[in-house]
């Protein structure tokens, strides 16, 4: 394994729901996050906005248990299939961060909300 | 819709197989690739290595028809569910670019090949 980290020392990580197959989120891992994810079987990321290592669910309790990890052909992206603890992965309160659909075939169409909130982000994050 | 393009003018795109749910590839789209994908319902990307707009399958014939497009909470990543034309999406000849598993629980373990080749990349690309 020879991950190809970018100029910021990161690889892209796609997390999918091990049961439904839905994409839950796209985030990034630095070498330490990748190492900890492999060692512990729980998802660790690197937050680009906070410039900090981030154990998924540290605040919310919504941990992700990694069922399988794969790496792509050029080793700059990993795919983890996870069992999502708690109601959801998204900080907005949805199960998936991809809760809006983009209509095809017409430019400038409005996004369509296709997933309801499954938890109250205020109650979960403002503890 | 207000995509948040990065410093290079790109958003990340995850393409999954509309039937199996497997992640086929992770690539990037600039504004033009995104607009063409929405307009045509076929996947267009921007190749960072070739610095060029790239119609998926232009050379190989392995087009991707977009069944659904979603955008994530901070609008810097899109997820497309695709019907993959031809045998596969990966330039190495596999259906998915994620054809190697990373063993969990042990540091430095060797990658495991979990997908066989489904087409001969030489025959497809060296025409």
PDB file of N, CA, C and O in Angstrom, chain A residues 1 12 14 16 21-23 26 37-39 48 66-73 75-79 90-92 97-106 111 114-115, chain B residues 1 12 14 16 21-23 26 37-39 48 66-73 75-79 90-92 97-106 111 114-115:
ATOM      1  N   UNK A   1       0.847  -1.195   0.000  1.00  0.00           N
ATOM      2  CA  UNK A   1       0.000   0.000   0.000  1.00  0.00           C
ATOM      3  C   UNK A   1       0.878   1.240   0.000  1.00  0.00           C
ATOM      4  O   UNK A   1       1.764   1.381   0.830  1.00  0.00           O
ATOM      5  N   UNK A  12      -8.802  11.348  -0.575  1.00  0.00           N
ATOM      6  CA  UNK A  12     -10.261  11.457  -0.488  1.00  0.00           C
ATOM      7  C   UNK A  12     -10.822  10.151   0.063  1.00  0.00           C
ATOM      8  O   UNK A  12     -10.333   9.082  -0.281  1.00  0.00           O
ATOM      9  N   UNK A  14     -14.529   8.086   0.582  1.00  0.00           N
ATOM     10  CA  UNK A  14     -15.975   7.937   0.392  1.00  0.00           C
ATOM     11  C   UNK A  14     -16.475   6.915   1.398  1.00  0.00           C
ATOM     12  O   UNK A  14     -15.954   5.797   1.445  1.00  0.00           O
ATOM     13  N   UNK A  16     -19.685   4.681   2.483  1.00  0.00           N
ATOM     14  CA  UNK A  16     -21.018   4.224   2.095  1.00  0.00           C
ATOM     15  C   UNK A  16     -21.613   3.392   3.226  1.00  0.00           C
ATOM     16  O   UNK A  16     -20.896   2.803   4.037  1.00  0.00           O
ATOM     17  N   UNK A  21     -25.910   0.711   0.830  1.00  0.00           N
ATOM     18  CA  UNK A  21     -25.041   1.054  -0.282  1.00  0.00           C
ATOM     19  C   UNK A  21     -25.024   2.540  -0.579  1.00  0.00           C
ATOM     20  O   UNK A  21     -24.244   3.003  -1.412  1.00  0.00           O
ATOM     21  N   UNK A  22     -25.869   3.317   0.093  1.00  0.00           N
ATOM     22  CA  UNK A  22     -25.898   4.765  -0.146  1.00  0.00           C
ATOM     23  C   UNK A  22     -24.576   5.432   0.258  1.00  0.00           C
ATOM     24  O   UNK A  22     -23.937   5.033   1.236  1.00  0.00           O
ATOM     25  N   UNK A  23     -24.199   6.462  -0.497  1.00  0.00           N
ATOM     26  CA  UNK A  23     -23.044   7.257  -0.093  1.00  0.00           C
ATOM     27  C   UNK A  23     -23.472   8.137   1.078  1.00  0.00           C
ATOM     28  O   UNK A  23     -24.423   8.917   0.961  1.00  0.00           O
ATOM     29  N   UNK A  26     -18.456  12.284   1.864  1.00  0.00           N
ATOM     30  CA  UNK A  26     -17.122  12.324   1.271  1.00  0.00           C
ATOM     31  C   UNK A  26     -16.280  13.213   2.174  1.00  0.00           C
ATOM     32  O   UNK A  26     -16.686  14.340   2.487  1.00  0.00           O
ATOM     33  N   UNK A  37      -7.737   4.611  11.269  1.00  0.00           N
ATOM     34  CA  UNK A  37      -8.912   3.909  10.751  1.00  0.00           C
ATOM     35  C   UNK A  37      -8.581   2.431  10.533  1.00  0.00           C
ATOM     36  O   UNK A  37      -9.349   1.542  10.916  1.00  0.00           O
ATOM     37  N   UNK A  38      -7.430   2.170   9.946  1.00  0.00           N
ATOM     38  CA  UNK A  38      -7.009   0.785   9.696  1.00  0.00           C
ATOM     39  C   UNK A  38      -6.784   0.048  11.022  1.00  0.00           C
ATOM     40  O   UNK A  38      -7.206  -1.093  11.198  1.00  0.00           O
ATOM     41  N   UNK A  39      -6.152   0.722  11.972  1.00  0.00           N
ATOM     42  CA  UNK A  39      -5.809   0.067  13.236  1.00  0.00           C
ATOM     43  C   UNK A  39      -7.039  -0.213  14.102  1.00  0.00           C
ATOM     44  O   UNK A  39      -7.140  -1.266  14.734  1.00  0.00           O
ATOM     45  N   UNK A  48     -10.486  19.583   7.040  1.00  0.00           N
ATOM     46  CA  UNK A  48      -9.735  20.645   6.353  1.00  0.00           C
ATOM     47  C   UNK A  48     -10.053  22.004   6.941  1.00  0.00           C
ATOM     48  O   UNK A  48      -9.196  22.880   6.998  1.00  0.00           O
ATOM     49  N   UNK A  66     -16.034   0.412  10.485  1.00  0.00           N
ATOM     50  CA  UNK A  66     -15.635   0.085   9.116  1.00  0.00           C
ATOM     51  C   UNK A  66     -15.716  -1.420   8.884  1.00  0.00           C
ATOM     52  O   UNK A  66     -15.056  -2.203   9.563  1.00  0.00           O
ATOM     53  N   UNK A  67     -16.561  -1.795   7.932  1.00  0.00           N
ATOM     54  CA  UNK A  67     -16.752  -3.198   7.594  1.00  0.00           C
ATOM     55  C   UNK A  67     -15.708  -3.624   6.565  1.00  0.00           C
ATOM     56  O   UNK A  67     -15.173  -4.734   6.598  1.00  0.00           O
ATOM     57  N   UNK A  68     -15.408  -2.724   5.638  1.00  0.00           N
ATOM     58  CA  UNK A  68     -14.431  -3.031   4.593  1.00  0.00           C
ATOM     59  C   UNK A  68     -13.801  -1.732   4.115  1.00  0.00           C
ATOM     60  O   UNK A  68     -14.475  -0.691   4.069  1.00  0.00           O
ATOM     61  N   UNK A  69     -12.516  -1.788   3.791  1.00  0.00           N
ATOM     62  CA  UNK A  69     -11.845  -0.628   3.198  1.00  0.00           C
ATOM     63  C   UNK A  69     -11.215  -1.046   1.879  1.00  0.00           C
ATOM     64  O   UNK A  69     -10.618  -2.112   1.772  1.00  0.00           O
ATOM     65  N   UNK A  70     -11.390  -0.182   0.891  1.00  0.00           N
ATOM     66  CA  UNK A  70     -10.737  -0.426  -0.402  1.00  0.00           C
ATOM     67  C   UNK A  70      -9.980   0.829  -0.832  1.00  0.00           C
ATOM     68  O   UNK A  70     -10.300   1.920  -0.391  1.00  0.00           O
ATOM     69  N   UNK A  71      -9.014   0.640  -1.698  1.00  0.00           N
ATOM     70  CA  UNK A  71      -8.255   1.781  -2.224  1.00  0.00           C
ATOM     71  C   UNK A  71      -8.299   1.719  -3.743  1.00  0.00           C
ATOM     72  O   UNK A  71      -8.391   0.625  -4.324  1.00  0.00           O
ATOM     73  N   UNK A  72      -8.269   2.879  -4.397  1.00  0.00           N
ATOM     74  CA  UNK A  72      -8.484   2.860  -5.849  1.00  0.00           C
ATOM     75  C   UNK A  72      -7.183   2.695  -6.629  1.00  0.00           C
ATOM     76  O   UNK A  72      -6.095   2.615  -6.063  1.00  0.00           O
ATOM     77  N   UNK A  73      -7.324   2.637  -7.949  1.00  0.00           N
ATOM     78  CA  UNK A  73      -6.213   2.286  -8.833  1.00  0.00           C
ATOM     79  C   UNK A  73      -4.992   3.172  -8.637  1.00  0.00           C
ATOM     80  O   UNK A  73      -3.868   2.682  -8.610  1.00  0.00           O
ATOM     81  N   UNK A  75      -4.488   5.047  -5.963  1.00  0.00           N
ATOM     82  CA  UNK A  75      -4.261   5.154  -4.514  1.00  0.00           C
ATOM     83  C   UNK A  75      -4.361   6.582  -3.960  1.00  0.00           C
ATOM     84  O   UNK A  75      -3.685   6.919  -2.991  1.00  0.00           O
ATOM     85  N   UNK A  76      -5.224   7.395  -4.577  1.00  0.00           N
ATOM     86  CA  UNK A  76      -5.468   8.716  -3.980  1.00  0.00           C
ATOM     87  C   UNK A  76      -6.903   8.820  -3.417  1.00  0.00           C
ATOM     88  O   UNK A  76      -7.342   9.913  -3.046  1.00  0.00           O
ATOM     89  N   UNK A  77      -7.608   7.696  -3.374  1.00  0.00           N
ATOM     90  CA  UNK A  77      -8.958   7.683  -2.806  1.00  0.00           C
ATOM     91  C   UNK A  77      -9.211   6.339  -2.145  1.00  0.00           C
ATOM     92  O   UNK A  77      -8.763   5.303  -2.643  1.00  0.00           O
ATOM     93  N   UNK A  78      -9.898   6.378  -1.006  1.00  0.00           N
ATOM     94  CA  UNK A  78     -10.304   5.134  -0.349  1.00  0.00           C
ATOM     95  C   UNK A  78     -11.819   5.111  -0.224  1.00  0.00           C
ATOM     96  O   UNK A  78     -12.476   6.154  -0.190  1.00  0.00           O
ATOM     97  N   UNK A  79     -12.332   3.911  -0.192  1.00  0.00           N
ATOM     98  CA  UNK A  79     -13.773   3.689  -0.030  1.00  0.00           C
ATOM     99  C   UNK A  79     -13.952   2.834   1.204  1.00  0.00           C
ATOM    100  O   UNK A  79     -13.350   1.771   1.306  1.00  0.00           O
ATOM    101  N   UNK A  90     -24.660  13.073   8.658  1.00  0.00           N
ATOM    102  CA  UNK A  90     -24.520  14.479   8.243  1.00  0.00           C
ATOM    103  C   UNK A  90     -24.771  15.443   9.400  1.00  0.00           C
ATOM    104  O   UNK A  90     -25.718  15.256  10.174  1.00  0.00           O
ATOM    105  N   UNK A  91     -23.957  16.486   9.451  1.00  0.00           N
ATOM    106  CA  UNK A  91     -24.080  17.459  10.543  1.00  0.00           C
ATOM    107  C   UNK A  91     -25.384  18.269  10.451  1.00  0.00           C
ATOM    108  O   UNK A  91     -25.744  18.971  11.391  1.00  0.00           O
ATOM    109  N   UNK A  92     -26.100  18.148   9.320  1.00  0.00           N
ATOM    110  CA  UNK A  92     -27.380  18.854   9.176  1.00  0.00           C
ATOM    111  C   UNK A  92     -28.545  18.035   9.736  1.00  0.00           C
ATOM    112  O   UNK A  92     -29.685  18.504   9.723  1.00  0.00           O
ATOM    113  N   UNK A  97     -25.037  12.979   3.761  1.00  0.00           N
ATOM    114  CA  UNK A  97     -24.771  14.366   3.359  1.00  0.00           C
ATOM    115  C   UNK A  97     -25.370  14.667   1.984  1.00  0.00           C
ATOM    116  O   UNK A  97     -25.557  15.824   1.621  1.00  0.00           O
ATOM    117  N   UNK A  98     -25.680  13.623   1.235  1.00  0.00           N
ATOM    118  CA  UNK A  98     -26.196  13.816  -0.129  1.00  0.00           C
ATOM    119  C   UNK A  98     -27.719  13.755  -0.119  1.00  0.00           C
ATOM    120  O   UNK A  98     -28.330  12.858  -0.700  1.00  0.00           O
ATOM    121  N   UNK A  99     -28.325  14.719   0.539  1.00  0.00           N
ATOM    122  CA  UNK A  99     -29.774  14.703   0.745  1.00  0.00           C
ATOM    123  C   UNK A  99     -30.518  15.561  -0.283  1.00  0.00           C
ATOM    124  O   UNK A  99     -31.728  15.719  -0.193  1.00  0.00           O
ATOM    125  N   UNK A 100     -29.808  16.109  -1.268  1.00  0.00           N
ATOM    126  CA  UNK A 100     -30.447  16.904  -2.318  1.00  0.00           C
ATOM    127  C   UNK A 100     -30.098  16.361  -3.699  1.00  0.00           C
ATOM    128  O   UNK A 100     -28.924  16.110  -4.000  1.00  0.00           O
ATOM    129  N   UNK A 101     -31.124  16.204  -4.519  1.00  0.00           N
ATOM    130  CA  UNK A 101     -30.936  15.720  -5.885  1.00  0.00           C
ATOM    131  C   UNK A 101     -30.836  16.899  -6.846  1.00  0.00           C
ATOM    132  O   UNK A 101     -31.481  17.934  -6.654  1.00  0.00           O
ATOM    133  N   UNK A 102     -30.008  16.714  -7.862  1.00  0.00           N
ATOM    134  CA  UNK A 102     -29.833  17.717  -8.915  1.00  0.00           C
ATOM    135  C   UNK A 102     -30.625  17.246 -10.127  1.00  0.00           C
ATOM    136  O   UNK A 102     -30.293  16.215 -10.712  1.00  0.00           O
ATOM    137  N   UNK A 103     -31.701  17.965 -10.497  1.00  0.00           N
ATOM    138  CA  UNK A 103     -32.487  17.530 -11.670  1.00  0.00           C
ATOM    139  C   UNK A 103     -31.629  17.520 -12.932  1.00  0.00           C
ATOM    140  O   UNK A 103     -30.836  18.436 -13.157  1.00  0.00           O
ATOM    141  N   UNK A 104     -31.781  16.479 -13.733  1.00  0.00           N
ATOM    142  CA  UNK A 104     -30.994  16.350 -14.956  1.00  0.00           C
ATOM    143  C   UNK A 104     -31.774  16.876 -16.153  1.00  0.00           C
ATOM    144  O   UNK A 104     -32.999  16.909 -16.141  1.00  0.00           O
ATOM    145  N   UNK A 105     -31.047  17.295 -17.171  1.00  0.00           N
ATOM    146  CA  UNK A 105     -31.680  17.669 -18.431  1.00  0.00           C
ATOM    147  C   UNK A 105     -32.058  19.125 -18.544  1.00  0.00           C
ATOM    148  O   UNK A 105     -32.439  19.584 -19.623  1.00  0.00           O
ATOM    149  N   UNK A 106     -31.993  19.861 -17.448  1.00  0.00           N
ATOM    150  CA  UNK A 106     -32.331  21.280 -17.529  1.00  0.00           C
ATOM    151  C   UNK A 106     -31.363  22.086 -16.674  1.00  0.00           C
ATOM    152  O   UNK A 106     -31.151  21.783 -15.502  1.00  0.00           O
ATOM    153  N   UNK A 111     -32.520  22.487  -6.650  1.00  0.00           N
ATOM    154  CA  UNK A 111     -32.227  21.225  -5.973  1.00  0.00           C
ATOM    155  C   UNK A 111     -33.492  20.695  -5.314  1.00  0.00           C
ATOM    156  O   UNK A 111     -34.321  21.467  -4.825  1.00  0.00           O
ATOM    157  N   UNK A 114     -34.432  15.211  -0.944  1.00  0.00           N
ATOM    158  CA  UNK A 114     -34.907  13.832  -1.076  1.00  0.00           C
ATOM    159  C   UNK A 114     -34.731  13.022   0.216  1.00  0.00           C
ATOM    160  O   UNK A 114     -35.044  11.836   0.250  1.00  0.00           O
ATOM    161  N   UNK A 115     -34.227  13.657   1.253  1.00  0.00           N
ATOM    162  CA  UNK A 115     -34.072  12.970   2.548  1.00  0.00           C
ATOM    163  C   UNK A 115     -34.510  13.908   3.656  1.00  0.00           C
ATOM    164  O   UNK A 115     -34.114  15.068   3.691  1.00  0.00           O
TER     165      UNK A 115
ATOM    166  N   UNK B   1     -28.675  25.833  -6.650  1.00  0.00           N
ATOM    167  CA  UNK B   1     -27.413  25.068  -6.654  1.00  0.00           C
ATOM    168  C   UNK B   1     -26.240  26.031  -6.747  1.00  0.00           C
ATOM    169  O   UNK B   1     -26.194  26.880  -7.636  1.00  0.00           O
ATOM    170  N   UNK B  12     -15.414  17.206  -6.212  1.00  0.00           N
ATOM    171  CA  UNK B  12     -15.183  15.764  -6.246  1.00  0.00           C
ATOM    172  C   UNK B  12     -16.458  15.079  -6.713  1.00  0.00           C
ATOM    173  O   UNK B  12     -17.554  15.490  -6.344  1.00  0.00           O
ATOM    174  N   UNK B  14     -18.249  11.209  -6.988  1.00  0.00           N
ATOM    175  CA  UNK B  14     -18.269   9.769  -6.732  1.00  0.00           C
ATOM    176  C   UNK B  14     -19.292   9.142  -7.662  1.00  0.00           C
ATOM    177  O   UNK B  14     -20.450   9.574  -7.683  1.00  0.00           O
ATOM    178  N   UNK B  16     -21.310   5.739  -8.504  1.00  0.00           N
ATOM    179  CA  UNK B  16     -21.644   4.385  -8.052  1.00  0.00           C
ATOM    180  C   UNK B  16     -22.462   3.675  -9.118  1.00  0.00           C
ATOM    181  O   UNK B  16     -23.147   4.308  -9.927  1.00  0.00           O
ATOM    182  N   UNK B  21     -24.703  -0.711  -6.441  1.00  0.00           N
ATOM    183  CA  UNK B  21     -24.381   0.240  -5.390  1.00  0.00           C
ATOM    184  C   UNK B  21     -22.881   0.387  -5.152  1.00  0.00           C
ATOM    185  O   UNK B  21     -22.454   1.226  -4.367  1.00  0.00           O
ATOM    186  N   UNK B  22     -22.069  -0.428  -5.819  1.00  0.00           N
ATOM    187  CA  UNK B  22     -20.613  -0.333  -5.646  1.00  0.00           C
ATOM    188  C   UNK B  22     -20.078   1.012  -6.132  1.00  0.00           C
ATOM    189  O   UNK B  22     -20.567   1.562  -7.116  1.00  0.00           O
ATOM    190  N   UNK B  23     -19.058   1.507  -5.439  1.00  0.00           N
ATOM    191  CA  UNK B  23     -18.372   2.700  -5.921  1.00  0.00           C
ATOM    192  C   UNK B  23     -17.511   2.282  -7.109  1.00  0.00           C
ATOM    193  O   UNK B  23     -16.659   1.399  -6.995  1.00  0.00           O
ATOM    194  N   UNK B  26     -13.806   7.573  -8.292  1.00  0.00           N
ATOM    195  CA  UNK B  26     -13.845   8.930  -7.749  1.00  0.00           C
ATOM    196  C   UNK B  26     -13.062   9.794  -8.722  1.00  0.00           C
ATOM    197  O   UNK B  26     -11.922   9.467  -9.069  1.00  0.00           O
ATOM    198  N   UNK B  37     -22.692  17.246 -17.776  1.00  0.00           N
ATOM    199  CA  UNK B  37     -23.279  16.039 -17.182  1.00  0.00           C
ATOM    200  C   UNK B  37     -24.765  16.261 -16.919  1.00  0.00           C
ATOM    201  O   UNK B  37     -25.601  15.403 -17.225  1.00  0.00           O
ATOM    202  N   UNK B  38     -25.102  17.408 -16.361  1.00  0.00           N
ATOM    203  CA  UNK B  38     -26.505  17.735 -16.070  1.00  0.00           C
ATOM    204  C   UNK B  38     -27.310  17.835 -17.371  1.00  0.00           C
ATOM    205  O   UNK B  38     -28.418  17.309 -17.474  1.00  0.00           O
ATOM    206  N   UNK B  39     -26.728  18.471 -18.371  1.00  0.00           N
ATOM    207  CA  UNK B  39     -27.453  18.702 -19.618  1.00  0.00           C
ATOM    208  C   UNK B  39     -27.663  17.423 -20.421  1.00  0.00           C
ATOM    209  O   UNK B  39     -28.731  17.208 -21.000  1.00  0.00           O
ATOM    210  N   UNK B  48      -7.404  15.840 -14.097  1.00  0.00           N
ATOM    211  CA  UNK B  48      -6.365  16.682 -13.497  1.00  0.00           C
ATOM    212  C   UNK B  48      -5.000  16.431 -14.121  1.00  0.00           C
ATOM    213  O   UNK B  48      -4.198  17.335 -14.263  1.00  0.00           O
ATOM    214  N   UNK B  66     -26.175   8.678 -16.455  1.00  0.00           N
ATOM    215  CA  UNK B  66     -26.478   9.112 -15.085  1.00  0.00           C
ATOM    216  C   UNK B  66     -27.962   8.915 -14.786  1.00  0.00           C
ATOM    217  O   UNK B  66     -28.825   9.478 -15.457  1.00  0.00           O
ATOM    218  N   UNK B  67     -28.238   8.101 -13.791  1.00  0.00           N
ATOM    219  CA  UNK B  67     -29.605   7.813 -13.374  1.00  0.00           C
ATOM    220  C   UNK B  67     -30.070   8.866 -12.371  1.00  0.00           C
ATOM    221  O   UNK B  67     -31.220   9.291 -12.369  1.00  0.00           O
ATOM    222  N   UNK B  68     -29.153   9.273 -11.501  1.00  0.00           N
ATOM    223  CA  UNK B  68     -29.491  10.271 -10.478  1.00  0.00           C
ATOM    224  C   UNK B  68     -28.225  11.014 -10.080  1.00  0.00           C
ATOM    225  O   UNK B  68     -27.136  10.432 -10.055  1.00  0.00           O
ATOM    226  N   UNK B  69     -28.370  12.308  -9.816  1.00  0.00           N
ATOM    227  CA  UNK B  69     -27.242  13.090  -9.313  1.00  0.00           C
ATOM    228  C   UNK B  69     -27.654  13.737  -7.999  1.00  0.00           C
ATOM    229  O   UNK B  69     -28.765  14.265  -7.876  1.00  0.00           O
ATOM    230  N   UNK B  70     -26.742  13.687  -7.045  1.00  0.00           N
ATOM    231  CA  UNK B  70     -26.976  14.370  -5.773  1.00  0.00           C
ATOM    232  C   UNK B  70     -25.776  15.238  -5.425  1.00  0.00           C
ATOM    233  O   UNK B  70     -24.659  15.001  -5.902  1.00  0.00           O
ATOM    234  N   UNK B  71     -26.006  16.227  -4.592  1.00  0.00           N
ATOM    235  CA  UNK B  71     -24.911  17.096  -4.152  1.00  0.00           C
ATOM    236  C   UNK B  71     -24.907  17.116  -2.631  1.00  0.00           C
ATOM    237  O   UNK B  71     -25.961  16.958  -2.003  1.00  0.00           O
ATOM    238  N   UNK B  72     -23.732  17.254  -2.036  1.00  0.00           N
ATOM    239  CA  UNK B  72     -23.662  17.102  -0.577  1.00  0.00           C
ATOM    240  C   UNK B  72     -23.902  18.421   0.156  1.00  0.00           C
ATOM    241  O   UNK B  72     -24.124  19.475  -0.456  1.00  0.00           O
ATOM    242  N   UNK B  73     -23.897  18.345   1.471  1.00  0.00           N
ATOM    243  CA  UNK B  73     -24.296  19.467   2.333  1.00  0.00           C
ATOM    244  C   UNK B  73     -23.514  20.747   2.037  1.00  0.00           C
ATOM    245  O   UNK B  73     -24.096  21.824   1.991  1.00  0.00           O
ATOM    246  N   UNK B  75     -21.807  21.258  -0.739  1.00  0.00           N
ATOM    247  CA  UNK B  75     -21.775  21.436  -2.200  1.00  0.00           C
ATOM    248  C   UNK B  75     -20.376  21.419  -2.820  1.00  0.00           C
ATOM    249  O   UNK B  75     -20.133  22.070  -3.832  1.00  0.00           O
ATOM    250  N   UNK B  76     -19.465  20.640  -2.192  1.00  0.00           N
ATOM    251  CA  UNK B  76     -18.157  20.465  -2.837  1.00  0.00           C
ATOM    252  C   UNK B  76     -17.957  19.029  -3.339  1.00  0.00           C
ATOM    253  O   UNK B  76     -16.854  18.661  -3.738  1.00  0.00           O
ATOM    254  N   UNK B  77     -19.038  18.253  -3.292  1.00  0.00           N
ATOM    255  CA  UNK B  77     -18.963  16.883  -3.809  1.00  0.00           C
ATOM    256  C   UNK B  77     -20.307  16.494  -4.404  1.00  0.00           C
ATOM    257  O   UNK B  77     -21.357  16.866  -3.875  1.00  0.00           O
ATOM    258  N   UNK B  78     -20.259  15.758  -5.514  1.00  0.00           N
ATOM    259  CA  UNK B  78     -21.481  15.223  -6.103  1.00  0.00           C
ATOM    260  C   UNK B  78     -21.387  13.714  -6.164  1.00  0.00           C
ATOM    261  O   UNK B  78     -20.305  13.127  -6.194  1.00  0.00           O
ATOM    262  N   UNK B  79     -22.556  13.104  -6.117  1.00  0.00           N
ATOM    263  CA  UNK B  79     -22.666  11.644  -6.204  1.00  0.00           C
ATOM    264  C   UNK B  79     -23.544  11.343  -7.398  1.00  0.00           C
ATOM    265  O   UNK B  79     -24.669  11.842  -7.476  1.00  0.00           O
ATOM    266  N   UNK B  90     -12.807   1.150 -14.865  1.00  0.00           N
ATOM    267  CA  UNK B  90     -11.401   1.415 -14.516  1.00  0.00           C
ATOM    268  C   UNK B  90     -10.471   1.187 -15.704  1.00  0.00           C
ATOM    269  O   UNK B  90     -10.616   0.198 -16.428  1.00  0.00           O
ATOM    270  N   UNK B  91      -9.494   2.065 -15.843  1.00  0.00           N
ATOM    271  CA  UNK B  91      -8.566   1.970 -16.965  1.00  0.00           C
ATOM    272  C   UNK B  91      -7.653   0.735 -16.856  1.00  0.00           C
ATOM    273  O   UNK B  91      -6.951   0.400 -17.800  1.00  0.00           O
ATOM    274  N   UNK B  92      -7.674   0.065 -15.678  1.00  0.00           N
ATOM    275  CA  UNK B  92      -6.859  -1.149 -15.522  1.00  0.00           C
ATOM    276  C   UNK B  92      -7.595  -2.392 -16.001  1.00  0.00           C
ATOM    277  O   UNK B  92      -7.038  -3.491 -15.970  1.00  0.00           O
ATOM    278  N   UNK B  97     -12.671   1.001  -9.936  1.00  0.00           N
ATOM    279  CA  UNK B  97     -11.294   1.383  -9.605  1.00  0.00           C
ATOM    280  C   UNK B  97     -10.888   0.862  -8.225  1.00  0.00           C
ATOM    281  O   UNK B  97      -9.702   0.787  -7.909  1.00  0.00           O
ATOM    282  N   UNK B  98     -11.884   0.511  -7.405  1.00  0.00           N
ATOM    283  CA  UNK B  98     -11.596   0.071  -6.033  1.00  0.00           C
ATOM    284  C   UNK B  98     -11.531  -1.455  -5.985  1.00  0.00           C
ATOM    285  O   UNK B  98     -12.372  -2.097  -5.361  1.00  0.00           O
ATOM    286  N   UNK B  99     -10.525  -2.016  -6.663  1.00  0.00           N
ATOM    287  CA  UNK B  99     -10.439  -3.476  -6.805  1.00  0.00           C
ATOM    288  C   UNK B  99      -9.490  -4.113  -5.798  1.00  0.00           C
ATOM    289  O   UNK B  99      -9.258  -5.310  -5.841  1.00  0.00           O
ATOM    290  N   UNK B 100      -8.972  -3.285  -4.860  1.00  0.00           N
ATOM    291  CA  UNK B 100      -8.075  -3.836  -3.838  1.00  0.00           C
ATOM    292  C   UNK B 100      -8.585  -3.476  -2.450  1.00  0.00           C
ATOM    293  O   UNK B 100      -8.912  -2.316  -2.178  1.00  0.00           O
ATOM    294  N   UNK B 101      -8.636  -4.465  -1.569  1.00  0.00           N
ATOM    295  CA  UNK B 101      -9.076  -4.259  -0.188  1.00  0.00           C
ATOM    296  C   UNK B 101      -7.857  -4.019   0.699  1.00  0.00           C
ATOM    297  O   UNK B 101      -6.782  -4.589   0.486  1.00  0.00           O
ATOM    298  N   UNK B 102      -8.064  -3.159   1.693  1.00  0.00           N
ATOM    299  CA  UNK B 102      -7.029  -2.854   2.687  1.00  0.00           C
ATOM    300  C   UNK B 102      -7.391  -3.634   3.953  1.00  0.00           C
ATOM    301  O   UNK B 102      -8.416  -3.352   4.577  1.00  0.00           O
ATOM    302  N   UNK B 103      -6.580  -4.626   4.339  1.00  0.00           N
ATOM    303  CA  UNK B 103      -6.897  -5.391   5.554  1.00  0.00           C
ATOM    304  C   UNK B 103      -6.915  -4.473   6.779  1.00  0.00           C
ATOM    305  O   UNK B 103      -6.064  -3.607   6.918  1.00  0.00           O
ATOM    306  N   UNK B 104      -7.914  -4.683   7.634  1.00  0.00           N
ATOM    307  CA  UNK B 104      -8.055  -3.849   8.830  1.00  0.00           C
ATOM    308  C   UNK B 104      -7.425  -4.538  10.037  1.00  0.00           C
ATOM    309  O   UNK B 104      -7.302  -5.756  10.077  1.00  0.00           O
ATOM    310  N   UNK B 105      -7.019  -3.730  10.993  1.00  0.00           N
ATOM    311  CA  UNK B 105      -6.547  -4.285  12.266  1.00  0.00           C
ATOM    312  C   UNK B 105      -5.061  -4.541  12.333  1.00  0.00           C
ATOM    313  O   UNK B 105      -4.528  -4.821  13.392  1.00  0.00           O
ATOM    314  N   UNK B 106      -4.382  -4.456  11.189  1.00  0.00           N
ATOM    315  CA  UNK B 106      -2.936  -4.687  11.223  1.00  0.00           C
ATOM    316  C   UNK B 106      -2.241  -3.695  10.301  1.00  0.00           C
ATOM    317  O   UNK B 106      -2.616  -3.539   9.145  1.00  0.00           O
ATOM    318  N   UNK B 111      -2.173  -5.263   0.332  1.00  0.00           N
ATOM    319  CA  UNK B 111      -3.474  -5.104  -0.307  1.00  0.00           C
ATOM    320  C   UNK B 111      -3.928  -6.441  -0.891  1.00  0.00           C
ATOM    321  O   UNK B 111      -3.110  -7.226  -1.364  1.00  0.00           O
ATOM    322  N   UNK B 114      -9.507  -8.007  -4.956  1.00  0.00           N
ATOM    323  CA  UNK B 114     -10.838  -8.574  -4.747  1.00  0.00           C
ATOM    324  C   UNK B 114     -11.710  -8.530  -6.008  1.00  0.00           C
ATOM    325  O   UNK B 114     -12.872  -8.928  -5.972  1.00  0.00           O
ATOM    326  N   UNK B 115     -11.148  -8.018  -7.097  1.00  0.00           N
ATOM    327  CA  UNK B 115     -11.905  -7.975  -8.363  1.00  0.00           C
ATOM    328  C   UNK B 115     -10.991  -8.384  -9.497  1.00  0.00           C
ATOM    329  O   UNK B 115      -9.868  -7.892  -9.597  1.00  0.00           O
TER     330      UNK B 115
END
